PDB file of C-alpha atoms in Angstrom:
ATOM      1  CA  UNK B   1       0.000   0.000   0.000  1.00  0.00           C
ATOM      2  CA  UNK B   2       1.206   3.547  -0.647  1.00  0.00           C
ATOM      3  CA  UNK B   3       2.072   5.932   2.063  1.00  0.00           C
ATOM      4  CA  UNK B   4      -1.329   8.357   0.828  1.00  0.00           C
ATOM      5  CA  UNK B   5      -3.307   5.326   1.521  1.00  0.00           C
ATOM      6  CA  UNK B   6      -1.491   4.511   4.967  1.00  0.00           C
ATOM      7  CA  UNK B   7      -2.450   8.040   5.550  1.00  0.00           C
ATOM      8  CA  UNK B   8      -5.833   7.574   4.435  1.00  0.00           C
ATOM      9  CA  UNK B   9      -6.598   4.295   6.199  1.00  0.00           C
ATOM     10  CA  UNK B  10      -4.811   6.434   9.479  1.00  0.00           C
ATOM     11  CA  UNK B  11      -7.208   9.003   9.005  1.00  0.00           C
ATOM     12  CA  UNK B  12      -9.866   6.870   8.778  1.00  0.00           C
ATOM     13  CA  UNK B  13      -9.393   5.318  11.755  1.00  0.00           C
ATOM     14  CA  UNK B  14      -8.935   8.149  13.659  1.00  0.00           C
ATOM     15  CA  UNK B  15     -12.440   9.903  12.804  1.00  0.00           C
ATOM     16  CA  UNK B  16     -13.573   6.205  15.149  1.00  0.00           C
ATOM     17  CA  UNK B  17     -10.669   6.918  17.899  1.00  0.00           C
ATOM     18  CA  UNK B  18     -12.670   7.124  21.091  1.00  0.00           C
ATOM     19  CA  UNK B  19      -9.464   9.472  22.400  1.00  0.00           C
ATOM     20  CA  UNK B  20     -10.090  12.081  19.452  1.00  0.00           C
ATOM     21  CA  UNK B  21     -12.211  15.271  20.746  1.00  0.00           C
ATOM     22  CA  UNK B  22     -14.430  15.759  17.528  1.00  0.00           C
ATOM     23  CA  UNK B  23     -17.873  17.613  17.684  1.00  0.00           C
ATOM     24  CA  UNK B  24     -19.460  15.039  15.830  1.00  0.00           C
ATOM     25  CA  UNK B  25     -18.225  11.686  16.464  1.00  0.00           C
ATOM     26  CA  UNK B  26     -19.691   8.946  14.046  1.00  0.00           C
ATOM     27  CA  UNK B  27     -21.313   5.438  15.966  1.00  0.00           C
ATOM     28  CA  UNK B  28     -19.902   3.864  12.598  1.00  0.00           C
ATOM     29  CA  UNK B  29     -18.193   4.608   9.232  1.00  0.00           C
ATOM     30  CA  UNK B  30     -19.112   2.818   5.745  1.00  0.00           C
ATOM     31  CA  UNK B  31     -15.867   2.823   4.275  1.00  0.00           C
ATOM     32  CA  UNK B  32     -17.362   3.308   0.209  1.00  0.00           C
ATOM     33  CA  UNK B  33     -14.589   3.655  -1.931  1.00  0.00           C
ATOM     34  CA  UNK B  34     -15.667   2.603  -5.217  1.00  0.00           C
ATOM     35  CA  UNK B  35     -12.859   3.996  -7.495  1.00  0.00           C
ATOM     36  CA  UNK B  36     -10.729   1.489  -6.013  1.00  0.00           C
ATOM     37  CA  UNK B  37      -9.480  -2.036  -7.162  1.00  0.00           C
ATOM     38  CA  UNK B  38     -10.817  -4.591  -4.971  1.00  0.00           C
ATOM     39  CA  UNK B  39      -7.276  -5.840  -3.997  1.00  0.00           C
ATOM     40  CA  UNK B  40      -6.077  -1.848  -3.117  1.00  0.00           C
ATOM     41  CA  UNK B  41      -9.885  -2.062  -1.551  1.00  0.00           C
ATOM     42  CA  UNK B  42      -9.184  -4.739   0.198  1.00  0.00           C
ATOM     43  CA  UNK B  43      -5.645  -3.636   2.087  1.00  0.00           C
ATOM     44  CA  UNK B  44      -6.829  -0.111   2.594  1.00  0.00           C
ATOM     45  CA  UNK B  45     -10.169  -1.996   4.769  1.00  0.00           C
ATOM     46  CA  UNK B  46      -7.405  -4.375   6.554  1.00  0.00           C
ATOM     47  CA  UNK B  47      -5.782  -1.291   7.427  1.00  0.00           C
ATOM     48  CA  UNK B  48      -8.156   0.857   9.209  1.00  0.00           C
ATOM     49  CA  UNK B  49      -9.962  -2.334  10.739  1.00  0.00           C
ATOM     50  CA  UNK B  50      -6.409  -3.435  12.385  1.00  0.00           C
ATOM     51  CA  UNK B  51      -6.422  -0.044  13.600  1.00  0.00           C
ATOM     52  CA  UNK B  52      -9.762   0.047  15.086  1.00  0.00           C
ATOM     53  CA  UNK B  53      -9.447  -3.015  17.007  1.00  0.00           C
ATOM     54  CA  UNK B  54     -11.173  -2.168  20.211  1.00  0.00           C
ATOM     55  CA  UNK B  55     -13.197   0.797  19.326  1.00  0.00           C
ATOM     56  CA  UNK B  56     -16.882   1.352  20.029  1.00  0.00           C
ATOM     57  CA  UNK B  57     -17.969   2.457  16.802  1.00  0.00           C
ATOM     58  CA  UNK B  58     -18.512  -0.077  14.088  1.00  0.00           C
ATOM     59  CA  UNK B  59     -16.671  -0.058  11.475  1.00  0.00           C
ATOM     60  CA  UNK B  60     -18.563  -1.528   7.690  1.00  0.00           C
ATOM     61  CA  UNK B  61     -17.100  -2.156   4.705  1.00  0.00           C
ATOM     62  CA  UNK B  62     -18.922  -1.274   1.212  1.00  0.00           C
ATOM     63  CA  UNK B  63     -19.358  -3.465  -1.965  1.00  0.00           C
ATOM     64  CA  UNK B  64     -16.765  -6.539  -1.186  1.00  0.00           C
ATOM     65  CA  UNK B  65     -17.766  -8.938   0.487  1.00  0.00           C
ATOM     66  CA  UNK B  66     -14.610 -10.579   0.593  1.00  0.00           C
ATOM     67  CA  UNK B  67     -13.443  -7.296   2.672  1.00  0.00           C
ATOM     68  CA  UNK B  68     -15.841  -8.361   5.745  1.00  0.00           C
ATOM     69  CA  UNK B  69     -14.778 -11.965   5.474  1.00  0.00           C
ATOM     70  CA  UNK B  70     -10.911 -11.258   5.801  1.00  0.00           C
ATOM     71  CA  UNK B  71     -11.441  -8.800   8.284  1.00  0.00           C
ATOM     72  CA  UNK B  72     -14.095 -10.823  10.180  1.00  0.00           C
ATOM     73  CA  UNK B  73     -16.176  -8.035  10.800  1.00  0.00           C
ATOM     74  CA  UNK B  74     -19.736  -9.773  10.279  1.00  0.00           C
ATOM     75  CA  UNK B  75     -21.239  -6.933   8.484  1.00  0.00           C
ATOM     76  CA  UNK B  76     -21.292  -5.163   4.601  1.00  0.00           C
ATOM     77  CA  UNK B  77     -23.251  -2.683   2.939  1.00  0.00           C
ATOM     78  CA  UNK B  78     -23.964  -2.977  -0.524  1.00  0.00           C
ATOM     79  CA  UNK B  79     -25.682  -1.307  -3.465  1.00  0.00           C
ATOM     80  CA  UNK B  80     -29.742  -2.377  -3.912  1.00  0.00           C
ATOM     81  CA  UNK B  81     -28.609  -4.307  -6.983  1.00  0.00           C
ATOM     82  CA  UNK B  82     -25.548  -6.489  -5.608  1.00  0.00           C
ATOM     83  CA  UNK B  83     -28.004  -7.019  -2.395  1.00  0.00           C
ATOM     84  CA  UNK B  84     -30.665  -8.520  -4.676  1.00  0.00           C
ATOM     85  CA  UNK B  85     -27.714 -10.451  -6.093  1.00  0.00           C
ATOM     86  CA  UNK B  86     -25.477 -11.901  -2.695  1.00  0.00           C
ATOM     87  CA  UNK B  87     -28.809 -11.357  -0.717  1.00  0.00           C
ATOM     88  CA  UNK B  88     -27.659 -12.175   3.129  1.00  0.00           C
ATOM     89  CA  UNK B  89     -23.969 -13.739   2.404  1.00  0.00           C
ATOM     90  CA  UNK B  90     -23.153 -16.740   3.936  1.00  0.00           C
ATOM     91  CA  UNK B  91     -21.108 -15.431   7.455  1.00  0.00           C
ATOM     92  CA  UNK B  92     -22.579 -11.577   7.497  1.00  0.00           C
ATOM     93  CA  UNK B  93     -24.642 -11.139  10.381  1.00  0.00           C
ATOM     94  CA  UNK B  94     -25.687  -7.341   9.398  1.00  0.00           C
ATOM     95  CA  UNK B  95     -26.359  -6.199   5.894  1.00  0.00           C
ATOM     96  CA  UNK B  96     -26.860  -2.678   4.899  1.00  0.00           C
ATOM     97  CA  UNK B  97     -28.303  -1.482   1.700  1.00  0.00           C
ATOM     98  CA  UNK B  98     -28.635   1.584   0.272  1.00  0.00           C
ATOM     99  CA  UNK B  99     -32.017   2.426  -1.781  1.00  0.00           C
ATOM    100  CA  UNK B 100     -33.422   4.958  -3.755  1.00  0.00           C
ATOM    101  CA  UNK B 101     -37.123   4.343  -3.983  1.00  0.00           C
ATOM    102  CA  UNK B 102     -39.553   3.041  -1.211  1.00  0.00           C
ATOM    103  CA  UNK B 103     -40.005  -0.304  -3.778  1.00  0.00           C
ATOM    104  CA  UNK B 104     -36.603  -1.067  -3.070  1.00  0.00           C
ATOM    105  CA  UNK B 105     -37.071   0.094   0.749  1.00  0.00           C
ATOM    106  CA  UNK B 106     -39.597  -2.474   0.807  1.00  0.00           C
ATOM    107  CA  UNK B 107     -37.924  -5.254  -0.891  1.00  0.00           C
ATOM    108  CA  UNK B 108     -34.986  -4.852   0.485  1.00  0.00           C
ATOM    109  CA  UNK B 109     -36.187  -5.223   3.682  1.00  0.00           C
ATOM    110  CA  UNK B 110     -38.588  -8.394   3.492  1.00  0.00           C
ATOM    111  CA  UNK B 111     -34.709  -9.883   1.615  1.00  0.00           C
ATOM    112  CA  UNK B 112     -33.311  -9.503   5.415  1.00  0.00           C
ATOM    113  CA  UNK B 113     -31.691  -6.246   5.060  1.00  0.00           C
ATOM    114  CA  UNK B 114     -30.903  -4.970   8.671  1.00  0.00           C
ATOM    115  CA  UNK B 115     -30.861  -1.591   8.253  1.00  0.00           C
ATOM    116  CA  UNK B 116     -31.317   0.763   4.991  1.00  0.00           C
ATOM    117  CA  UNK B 117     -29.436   4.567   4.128  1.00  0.00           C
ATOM    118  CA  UNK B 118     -31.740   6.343   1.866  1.00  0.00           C
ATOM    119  CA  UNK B 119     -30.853   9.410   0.247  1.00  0.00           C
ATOM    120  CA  UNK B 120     -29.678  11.847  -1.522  1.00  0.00           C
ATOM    121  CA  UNK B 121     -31.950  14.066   1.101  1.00  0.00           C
ATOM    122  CA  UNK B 122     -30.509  17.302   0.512  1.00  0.00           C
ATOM    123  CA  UNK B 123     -28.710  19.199  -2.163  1.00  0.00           C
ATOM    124  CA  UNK B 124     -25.075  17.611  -2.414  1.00  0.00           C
ATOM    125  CA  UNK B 125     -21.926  18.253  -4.481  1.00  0.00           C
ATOM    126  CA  UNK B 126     -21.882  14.176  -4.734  1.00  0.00           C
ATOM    127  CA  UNK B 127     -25.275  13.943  -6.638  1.00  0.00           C
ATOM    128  CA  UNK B 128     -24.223  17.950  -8.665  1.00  0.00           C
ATOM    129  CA  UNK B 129     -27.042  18.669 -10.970  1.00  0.00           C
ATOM    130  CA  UNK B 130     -29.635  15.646 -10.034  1.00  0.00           C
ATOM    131  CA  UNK B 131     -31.968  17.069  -7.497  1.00  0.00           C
ATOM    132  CA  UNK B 132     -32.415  15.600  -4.314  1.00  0.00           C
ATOM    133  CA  UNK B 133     -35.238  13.470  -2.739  1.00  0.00           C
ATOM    134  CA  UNK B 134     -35.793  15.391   0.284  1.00  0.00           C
ATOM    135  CA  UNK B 135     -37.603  15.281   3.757  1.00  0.00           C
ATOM    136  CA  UNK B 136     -40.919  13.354   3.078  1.00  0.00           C
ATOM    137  CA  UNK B 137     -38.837  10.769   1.034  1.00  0.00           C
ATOM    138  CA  UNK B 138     -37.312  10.242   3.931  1.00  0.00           C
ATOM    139  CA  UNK B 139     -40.208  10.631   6.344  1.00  0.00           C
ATOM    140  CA  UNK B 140     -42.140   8.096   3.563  1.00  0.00           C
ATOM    141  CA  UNK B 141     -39.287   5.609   3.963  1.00  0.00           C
ATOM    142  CA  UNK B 142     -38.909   5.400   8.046  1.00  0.00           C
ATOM    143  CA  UNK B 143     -43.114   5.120   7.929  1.00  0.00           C
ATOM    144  CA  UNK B 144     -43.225   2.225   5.665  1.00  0.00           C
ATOM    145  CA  UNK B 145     -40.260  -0.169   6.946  1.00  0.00           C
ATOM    146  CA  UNK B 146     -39.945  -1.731  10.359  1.00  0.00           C
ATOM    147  CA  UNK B 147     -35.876  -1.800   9.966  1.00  0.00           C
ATOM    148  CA  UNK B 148     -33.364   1.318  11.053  1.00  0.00           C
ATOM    149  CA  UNK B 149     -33.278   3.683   8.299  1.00  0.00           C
ATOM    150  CA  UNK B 150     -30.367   6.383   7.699  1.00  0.00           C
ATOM    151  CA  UNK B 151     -30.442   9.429   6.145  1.00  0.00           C
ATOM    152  CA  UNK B 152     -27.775  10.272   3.252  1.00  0.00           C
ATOM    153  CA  UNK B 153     -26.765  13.065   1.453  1.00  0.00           C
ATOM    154  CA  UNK B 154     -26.285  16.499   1.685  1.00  0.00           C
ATOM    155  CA  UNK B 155     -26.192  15.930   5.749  1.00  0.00           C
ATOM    156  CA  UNK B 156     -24.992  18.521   7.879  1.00  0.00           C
ATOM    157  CA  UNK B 157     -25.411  20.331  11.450  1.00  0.00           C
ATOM    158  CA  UNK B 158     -27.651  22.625  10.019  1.00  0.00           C
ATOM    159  CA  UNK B 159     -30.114  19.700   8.809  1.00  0.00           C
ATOM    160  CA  UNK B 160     -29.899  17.147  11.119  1.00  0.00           C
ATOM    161  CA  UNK B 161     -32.793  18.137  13.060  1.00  0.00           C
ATOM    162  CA  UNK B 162     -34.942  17.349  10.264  1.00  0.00           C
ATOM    163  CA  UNK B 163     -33.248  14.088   9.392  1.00  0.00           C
ATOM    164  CA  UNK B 164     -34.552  13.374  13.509  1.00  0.00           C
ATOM    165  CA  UNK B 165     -37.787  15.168  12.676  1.00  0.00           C
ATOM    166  CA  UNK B 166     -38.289  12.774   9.776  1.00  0.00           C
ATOM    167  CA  UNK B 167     -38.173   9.557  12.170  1.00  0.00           C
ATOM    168  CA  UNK B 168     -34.952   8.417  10.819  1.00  0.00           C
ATOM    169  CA  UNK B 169     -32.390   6.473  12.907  1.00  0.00           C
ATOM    170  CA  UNK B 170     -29.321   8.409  11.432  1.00  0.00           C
ATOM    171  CA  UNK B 171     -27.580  10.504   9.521  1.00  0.00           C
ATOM    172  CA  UNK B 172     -24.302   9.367   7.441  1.00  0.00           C
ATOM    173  CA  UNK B 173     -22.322  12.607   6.870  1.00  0.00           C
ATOM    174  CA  UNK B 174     -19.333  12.395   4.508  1.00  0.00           C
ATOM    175  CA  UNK B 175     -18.146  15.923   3.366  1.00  0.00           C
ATOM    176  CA  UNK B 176     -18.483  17.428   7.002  1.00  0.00           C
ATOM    177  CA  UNK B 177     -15.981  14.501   7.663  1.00  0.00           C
ATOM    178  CA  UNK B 178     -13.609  14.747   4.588  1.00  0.00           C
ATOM    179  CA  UNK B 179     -13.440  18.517   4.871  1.00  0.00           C
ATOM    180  CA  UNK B 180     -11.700  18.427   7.989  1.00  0.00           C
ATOM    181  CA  UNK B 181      -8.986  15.954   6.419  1.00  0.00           C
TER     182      UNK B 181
END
C-alpha cells in the first residue's frame, strides 16, 4: 500500500478513535470507496480495521464482500442491486443497503436487510445537478419499513434536526468529515 493510503486508512481510523475530541463523532463509518481495485480495496479496509481493534464504533465495509470476510467483521453494505444479487452472504450477520425508492425500501427489507441509508436528502456536491429526494422521502421511507433507516446526502449540522424530525435512525455525513482531512 502507498504511504497516501497509509495516511488515508490512518485518518480513517482516527475519525472512530474514542481518544479524538471531535464535535461530531460517528457510531460507525461505511468505508465506500468505489474507485478502487478490490485488492487496493481490500488492504486499505485491513488497514483501518487493524487499527480500530477495540473501538466502540462499528466499522462496515462497502461493496466486497470478501473485505468483511478477511477482516471478520460480520457486516457489509452494498448497493440495492448487488443485495438482490449476494442477498444475506453466507457469514454476514448485518447487511446494509442503500435504496433509492420506497419499492426497493420495501424489498430490500422483506430480503433480510438490517438496516437501509436512503438518500440523496438534501442538495449535495456528490449527486451535482440531479436534485435531491428530500424530507418526506425520507419521512415516507422510516413510515413504511420496520428496519433502522439512515439518512444520506447532503447531511450537515444545520439539517440534522430534520433528518430526527423525519423519524430516521441516522444521519451518514461524509463531506463534514472529509473537509476536515
Amino acid at each position: 500500500m502507498d504511504a497516501g493510503q497509509e495516511g488515508y486508512a490512518k485518518y480513517l481510523a482516527g475519525l472512530l478513535d474514542p481518544g479524538k475530541d471531535m464535535p461530531y463523532k460517528p457510531s460507525l463509518l461505511i468505508v465506500r470507496e468505489k474507485n478502487l481495485p478490490e485488492e487496493k480495496y481490500l488492504q486499505l479496509f485491513q488497514m483501518v480495521w487493524e487499527q480500530c481493534k477495540g473501538f466502540p464504533a462499528m466499522l462496515i465495509p462497502h461493496t466486497y464482500v470478501k473485505a468483511a470476510r478477511q477482516a471478520g467483521c460480520g457486516c457489509i453494505h452494498l448497493p440495492f442491486p448487488l443485495f438482490v444479487k449476494y442477498r444475506k452472504p453466507e457469514g454476514i450477520g448485518q447487511v446494509g443497503v442503500s435504496i433509492h425508492s420506497l419499492k426497493e425500501a420495501k424489498q430490500a427489507e422483506s430480503l433480510g436487510a438490517t438496516y437501509l441509508t436512503a438518500g440523496h436528502i438534501f442538495q449535495t456536491d456528490c449527486k451535482m445537478g440531479v436534485p435531491p429526494r428530500g424530507i418526506k422521502f425520507l419521512e415516507e421511507i422510516c413510515g413504511n419499513v420496520s428496519i433502522p433507516v439512515l439518512a444520506i446526502g447532503g447531511i450537515n449540522p444545520g439539517n440534522l434536526h430534520q433528518v430526527r424530525d423525519a423519524k430516521a435512525a441516522g444521519a451518514c455525513m461524509m463531506s463534514e468529515y472529509m473537509e476536515r482531512r
